[in-house]
mmCIF file of C-alpha atoms in Angstrom:
data_model
loop_
_atom_site.group_PDB
_atom_site.id
_atom_site.type_symbol
_atom_site.label_atom_id
_atom_site.label_comp_id
_atom_site.label_asym_id
_atom_site.label_seq_id
_atom_site.Cartn_x
_atom_site.Cartn_y
_atom_site.Cartn_z
ATOM 1 C CA ALA I 97 -2.538 -23.680 22.251
ATOM 2 C CA GLN I 98 -2.222 -20.346 20.550
ATOM 3 C CA SER I 99 -0.963 -20.243 16.990
ATOM 4 C CA VAL I 100 -0.515 -17.725 14.212
ATOM 5 C CA SER I 101 -0.848 -18.453 10.499
ATOM 6 C CA GLN I 102 0.576 -16.374 7.711
ATOM 7 C CA HIS I 103 -0.644 -17.921 4.503
ATOM 8 C CA ASN I 104 1.511 -15.942 2.108
ATOM 9 C CA HIS I 105 5.062 -17.193 2.420
ATOM 10 C CA HIS I 106 6.511 -15.226 -0.458
ATOM 11 C CA VAL I 107 4.961 -12.196 -2.174
ATOM 12 C CA ILE I 108 6.411 -10.392 -5.175
ATOM 13 C CA LEU I 109 5.026 -6.994 -6.142
ATOM 14 C CA SER I 110 5.965 -4.123 -8.390
ATOM 15 C CA GLU I 111 6.470 -0.688 -6.935
ATOM 16 C CA ALA I 112 3.231 1.238 -6.394
ATOM 17 C CA ALA I 113 1.184 -1.963 -6.139
ATOM 18 C CA SER I 114 -1.079 -2.415 -3.146
ATOM 19 C CA LEU I 115 -0.182 -4.883 -0.451
ATOM 20 C CA GLU I 116 -2.215 -7.100 1.821
ATOM 21 C CA LEU I 117 -0.589 -9.774 3.956
ATOM 22 C CA GLY I 118 -2.817 -12.224 5.752
ATOM 23 C CA CYS I 119 -2.556 -13.129 9.424
ATOM 24 C CA ASN I 120 -4.923 -15.408 11.333
ATOM 25 C CA TYR I 121 -4.596 -16.469 14.925
ATOM 26 C CA SER I 122 -6.203 -19.075 17.096
ATOM 27 C CA TYR I 123 -7.169 -17.874 20.553
ATOM 28 C CA GLY I 124 -10.638 -17.227 21.841
ATOM 29 C CA GLY I 125 -9.876 -14.628 24.478
ATOM 30 C CA THR I 126 -8.537 -11.100 24.495
ATOM 31 C CA VAL I 127 -5.477 -10.712 22.320
ATOM 32 C CA ASN I 128 -2.774 -8.191 21.627
ATOM 33 C CA LEU I 129 -1.613 -8.261 18.014
ATOM 34 C CA PHE I 130 1.579 -7.076 16.384
ATOM 35 C CA TRP I 131 3.259 -6.790 13.024
ATOM 36 C CA TYR I 132 7.045 -6.729 12.987
ATOM 37 C CA VAL I 133 9.306 -6.150 9.989
ATOM 38 C CA GLN I 134 12.808 -7.518 9.474
ATOM 39 C CA TYR I 135 14.801 -5.783 6.742
ATOM 40 C CA PRO I 136 17.635 -7.829 5.206
ATOM 41 C CA GLY I 137 20.345 -8.401 7.784
ATOM 42 C CA GLN I 138 18.613 -6.356 10.450
ATOM 43 C CA HIS I 139 16.689 -6.927 13.650
ATOM 44 C CA LEU I 140 12.942 -6.951 14.052
ATOM 45 C CA GLN I 141 11.220 -3.596 14.248
ATOM 46 C CA LEU I 142 7.651 -2.963 15.310
ATOM 47 C CA LEU I 143 5.387 -1.758 12.481
ATOM 48 C CA LEU I 144 2.169 -1.500 14.440
ATOM 49 C CA LYS I 145 0.216 -3.018 17.303
ATOM 50 C CA TYR I 146 -3.347 -3.529 18.424
ATOM 51 C CA PHE I 147 -4.267 -3.651 22.098
ATOM 52 C CA SER I 148 -7.823 -2.319 22.181
ATOM 53 C CA GLY I 149 -10.065 0.368 20.706
ATOM 54 C CA ASP I 150 -10.252 1.212 17.011
ATOM 55 C CA PRO I 151 -9.714 -2.033 15.099
ATOM 56 C CA LEU I 152 -8.047 -0.148 12.254
ATOM 57 C CA VAL I 153 -4.511 0.508 13.382
ATOM 58 C CA LYS I 154 -2.063 2.783 11.628
ATOM 59 C CA GLY I 155 1.643 2.155 11.928
ATOM 60 C CA ILE I 156 4.896 3.510 10.621
ATOM 61 C CA LYS I 157 5.875 3.903 6.963
ATOM 62 C CA GLY I 158 2.279 4.007 5.735
ATOM 63 C CA PHE I 159 1.307 0.554 6.960
ATOM 64 C CA GLU I 160 -2.024 -0.235 8.565
ATOM 65 C CA ALA I 161 -3.775 -3.332 9.836
ATOM 66 C CA GLU I 162 -7.350 -4.216 10.630
ATOM 67 C CA PHE I 163 -8.372 -6.421 13.525
ATOM 68 C CA ILE I 164 -11.469 -8.442 12.637
ATOM 69 C CA LYS I 165 -12.401 -10.359 15.748
ATOM 70 C CA SER I 166 -15.033 -12.529 14.050
ATOM 71 C CA LYS I 167 -12.472 -13.736 11.547
ATOM 72 C CA PHE I 168 -9.568 -13.986 14.014
ATOM 73 C CA SER I 169 -7.598 -11.929 11.526
ATOM 74 C CA PHE I 170 -5.142 -9.033 11.613
ATOM 75 C CA ASN I 171 -4.166 -8.389 7.997
ATOM 76 C CA LEU I 172 -1.453 -5.907 7.111
ATOM 77 C CA ARG I 173 -2.023 -3.431 4.286
ATOM 78 C CA LYS I 174 -0.224 -0.685 2.424
ATOM 79 C CA PRO I 175 -1.797 1.114 -0.533
ATOM 80 C CA SER I 176 1.418 1.631 -2.509
ATOM 81 C CA VAL I 177 4.626 -0.296 -1.799
ATOM 82 C CA GLN I 178 8.148 0.908 -2.412
ATOM 83 C CA TRP I 179 11.322 -0.988 -3.192
ATOM 84 C CA SER I 180 12.499 -0.188 0.342
ATOM 85 C CA ASP I 181 9.604 -2.250 1.741
ATOM 86 C CA THR I 182 11.394 -5.416 0.666
ATOM 87 C CA ALA I 183 11.659 -7.370 3.920
ATOM 88 C CA GLU I 184 10.287 -10.226 5.963
ATOM 89 C CA TYR I 185 7.036 -9.458 7.785
ATOM 90 C CA PHE I 186 5.993 -11.254 10.946
ATOM 91 C CA CYS I 187 2.611 -11.283 12.602
ATOM 92 C CA ALA I 188 2.576 -12.029 16.340
ATOM 93 C CA VAL I 189 -0.066 -12.532 18.985
ATOM 94 C CA LYS I 190 -0.019 -12.272 22.739
ATOM 95 C CA GLY I 191 -2.958 -14.056 24.282
ATOM 96 C CA GLY I 192 -3.976 -14.699 27.840
ATOM 97 C CA GLY I 193 -1.635 -15.442 30.663
ATOM 98 C CA ALA I 194 0.472 -13.458 33.034
ATOM 99 C CA THR I 195 3.519 -13.221 30.815
ATOM 100 C CA ASN I 196 4.241 -11.214 27.674
ATOM 101 C CA LYS I 197 4.822 -14.325 25.584
ATOM 102 C CA LEU I 198 4.575 -13.613 21.870
ATOM 103 C CA ILE I 199 3.676 -16.300 19.374
ATOM 104 C CA PHE I 200 5.021 -15.495 15.921
ATOM 105 C CA GLY I 201 3.803 -16.556 12.518
ATOM 106 C CA THR I 202 6.224 -18.077 10.057
ATOM 107 C CA GLY I 203 6.730 -14.789 8.251
ATOM 108 C CA THR I 204 6.056 -13.478 4.750
ATOM 109 C CA LEU I 205 8.924 -12.489 2.530
ATOM 110 C CA LEU I 206 7.964 -9.455 0.460
ATOM 111 C CA ALA I 207 10.054 -8.609 -2.586
ATOM 112 C CA VAL I 208 9.252 -5.317 -4.307
ATOM 113 C CA GLN I 209 10.563 -4.943 -7.811
ATOM 114 C CA PRO I 210 11.507 -1.455 -9.021
ATOM 115 C CA ASP T 131 22.326 5.105 21.812
ATOM 116 C CA THR T 132 21.654 1.442 21.008
ATOM 117 C CA ALA T 133 18.580 0.265 22.896
ATOM 118 C CA VAL T 134 19.140 -3.502 22.912
ATOM 119 C CA SER T 135 22.614 -4.717 22.081
ATOM 120 C CA GLN T 136 24.033 -8.205 21.693
ATOM 121 C CA THR T 137 27.542 -9.577 21.521
ATOM 122 C CA PRO T 138 28.912 -11.150 19.530
ATOM 123 C CA LYS T 139 27.136 -10.490 16.255
ATOM 124 C CA TYR T 140 28.586 -13.614 14.660
ATOM 125 C CA LEU T 141 29.797 -16.763 16.386
ATOM 126 C CA VAL T 142 31.307 -19.747 14.594
ATOM 127 C CA THR T 143 32.272 -22.695 16.731
ATOM 128 C CA GLN T 144 32.679 -26.440 16.666
ATOM 129 C CA MET T 145 30.345 -29.091 17.964
ATOM 130 C CA GLY T 146 30.832 -29.877 21.622
ATOM 131 C CA ASN T 147 32.080 -26.424 22.583
ATOM 132 C CA ASP T 148 30.492 -24.166 25.196
ATOM 133 C CA LYS T 149 29.667 -20.582 24.263
ATOM 134 C CA SER T 150 27.901 -17.538 25.645
ATOM 135 C CA ILE T 151 25.919 -14.716 24.065
ATOM 136 C CA LYS T 152 25.419 -11.470 25.939
ATOM 137 C CA CYS T 153 22.547 -9.015 25.824
ATOM 138 C CA GLU T 154 22.182 -5.584 27.361
ATOM 139 C CA GLN T 155 19.361 -3.059 27.236
ATOM 140 C CA ASN T 156 19.538 0.596 28.234
ATOM 141 C CA LEU T 157 15.796 1.244 28.086
ATOM 142 C CA GLY T 158 15.185 0.732 31.781
ATOM 143 C CA HIS T 159 12.920 -2.221 31.003
ATOM 144 C CA ASP T 160 12.101 -4.869 33.585
ATOM 145 C CA THR T 161 11.658 -7.818 31.236
ATOM 146 C CA MET T 162 14.039 -9.474 28.795
ATOM 147 C CA TYR T 163 13.690 -12.384 26.387
ATOM 148 C CA TRP T 164 15.659 -14.798 24.254
ATOM 149 C CA TYR T 165 14.285 -15.966 20.917
ATOM 150 C CA LYS T 166 15.663 -18.455 18.420
ATOM 151 C CA GLN T 167 15.170 -17.882 14.684
ATOM 152 C CA ASP T 168 15.836 -20.983 12.622
ATOM 153 C CA SER T 169 16.938 -21.293 9.014
ATOM 154 C CA LYS T 170 13.325 -20.934 7.847
ATOM 155 C CA LYS T 171 13.056 -17.631 9.708
ATOM 156 C CA PHE T 172 10.661 -19.105 12.295
ATOM 157 C CA LEU T 173 10.917 -17.212 15.589
ATOM 158 C CA LYS T 174 10.295 -19.001 18.844
ATOM 159 C CA ILE T 175 10.634 -17.761 22.380
ATOM 160 C CA MET T 176 13.064 -19.608 24.617
ATOM 161 C CA PHE T 177 13.238 -17.729 27.913
ATOM 162 C CA SER T 178 12.086 -14.592 29.624
ATOM 163 C CA TYR T 179 13.251 -12.889 32.798
ATOM 164 C CA ASN T 180 11.397 -10.240 34.748
ATOM 165 C CA ASN T 181 13.505 -8.340 37.257
ATOM 166 C CA LYS T 182 16.065 -11.149 37.237
ATOM 167 C CA GLU T 183 13.399 -13.796 37.810
ATOM 168 C CA LEU T 184 12.782 -16.506 35.216
ATOM 169 C CA ILE T 185 9.155 -16.318 34.078
ATOM 170 C CA ILE T 186 9.127 -18.106 30.734
ATOM 171 C CA ASN T 187 11.022 -21.324 30.161
ATOM 172 C CA GLU T 188 9.927 -23.022 26.984
ATOM 173 C CA THR T 189 10.803 -26.567 25.962
ATOM 174 C CA VAL T 190 14.489 -25.941 25.453
ATOM 175 C CA PRO T 191 17.304 -28.463 26.031
ATOM 176 C CA ASN T 192 18.915 -27.949 29.407
ATOM 177 C CA ARG T 193 22.201 -27.318 27.589
ATOM 178 C CA PHE T 194 20.803 -23.780 27.282
ATOM 179 C CA SER T 195 21.056 -21.767 30.476
ATOM 180 C CA PRO T 196 20.031 -18.130 30.723
ATOM 181 C CA LYS T 197 21.460 -15.882 33.398
ATOM 182 C CA SER T 198 20.339 -12.420 34.404
ATOM 183 C CA PRO T 199 22.880 -10.687 36.670
ATOM 184 C CA ASP T 200 20.684 -7.583 36.755
ATOM 185 C CA LYS T 201 17.574 -6.438 34.957
ATOM 186 C CA ALA T 202 19.579 -4.722 32.203
ATOM 187 C CA HIS T 203 21.444 -7.876 31.215
ATOM 188 C CA LEU T 204 20.400 -11.310 30.049
ATOM 189 C CA ASN T 205 23.031 -13.761 28.917
ATOM 190 C CA LEU T 206 22.611 -17.113 27.227
ATOM 191 C CA HIS T 207 25.087 -19.896 27.837
ATOM 192 C CA ILE T 208 25.035 -22.980 25.653
ATOM 193 C CA ASN T 209 26.869 -26.164 26.600
ATOM 194 C CA SER T 210 27.942 -28.975 24.289
ATOM 195 C CA LEU T 211 26.893 -27.200 21.118
ATOM 196 C CA GLU T 212 25.187 -29.259 18.432
ATOM 197 C CA LEU T 213 24.693 -28.671 14.704
ATOM 198 C CA GLY T 214 20.994 -28.020 15.303
ATOM 199 C CA ASP T 215 21.826 -25.075 17.524
ATOM 200 C CA SER T 216 22.865 -23.109 14.444
ATOM 201 C CA ALA T 217 20.439 -20.210 14.234
ATOM 202 C CA VAL T 218 20.078 -16.510 14.852
ATOM 203 C CA TYR T 219 19.428 -15.725 18.509
ATOM 204 C CA PHE T 220 17.562 -12.528 19.278
ATOM 205 C CA CYS T 221 17.373 -10.789 22.592
ATOM 206 C CA ALA T 222 14.418 -8.507 23.315
ATOM 207 C CA SER T 223 13.110 -6.382 26.158
ATOM 208 C CA SER T 224 9.823 -4.821 27.228
ATOM 209 C CA PRO T 225 8.819 -2.406 29.995
ATOM 210 C CA SER T 226 7.225 -5.209 31.985
ATOM 211 C CA HIS T 227 6.015 -8.770 31.613
ATOM 212 C CA ARG T 228 2.481 -7.556 30.967
ATOM 213 C CA ASN T 229 1.095 -6.352 27.672
ATOM 214 C CA TYR T 230 3.832 -4.345 26.061
ATOM 215 C CA GLU T 231 5.603 -4.341 22.752
ATOM 216 C CA GLN T 232 9.029 -5.910 22.695
ATOM 217 C CA TYR T 233 12.183 -4.243 21.420
ATOM 218 C CA PHE T 234 14.598 -6.528 19.655
ATOM 219 C CA GLY T 235 18.360 -6.599 19.503
ATOM 220 C CA PRO T 236 20.356 -7.039 16.276
ATOM 221 C CA GLY T 237 20.722 -10.799 16.691
ATOM 222 C CA THR T 238 23.647 -13.187 17.046
ATOM 223 C CA ARG T 239 24.214 -15.570 14.175
ATOM 224 C CA LEU T 240 25.538 -18.813 15.650
ATOM 225 C CA THR T 241 27.056 -21.358 13.291
ATOM 226 C CA VAL T 242 28.067 -24.728 14.672
ATOM 227 C CA THR T 243 30.374 -26.777 12.463
#
């Protein structure tokens, strides 16, 4: 069965620090990968997605992620975080099958201190 | 111009009651979903409909019954509510049931007392 692991459950950074959130998935076939963000009290919003092509994907708000197939990883990065990046970040994978079923990781809570 | 909307936003009810949550999308999408987010923020898919046809039905108690009157609406009815049903329920939609990103609604926080 497909699964997604986010090893960092809670990350605390100061403003301007660099960010990298880990995401590993288990599925041997073709995958679609996503990072969603959930700001406090709000719904999930898509940050970026990977379907095919360039493994380095750029998303909104200065975020990017790199798909490394050999490592089954899709880590999220941002060179300089802001206080407004404080949120919960979810990695998700869609593997094989005829439906658009997303498997989510358990999320990483990022707290950015001013 | 809300894309995916849910009502109500908050729902507090007692054990044993029956309640419904409604979802509507104005994106013209064919596929809609229900997710449950538990107290630890873990998100798990429950159901998905494509053009009013049920295509994903995860291991969910049969007290939960989705209904899609048309492809813009997906409602969730829950019978005999239990304490463990307390969670945030998110509706989402996507252009089709193939490989597309999903757009999420604002969530319905259900509290069962």
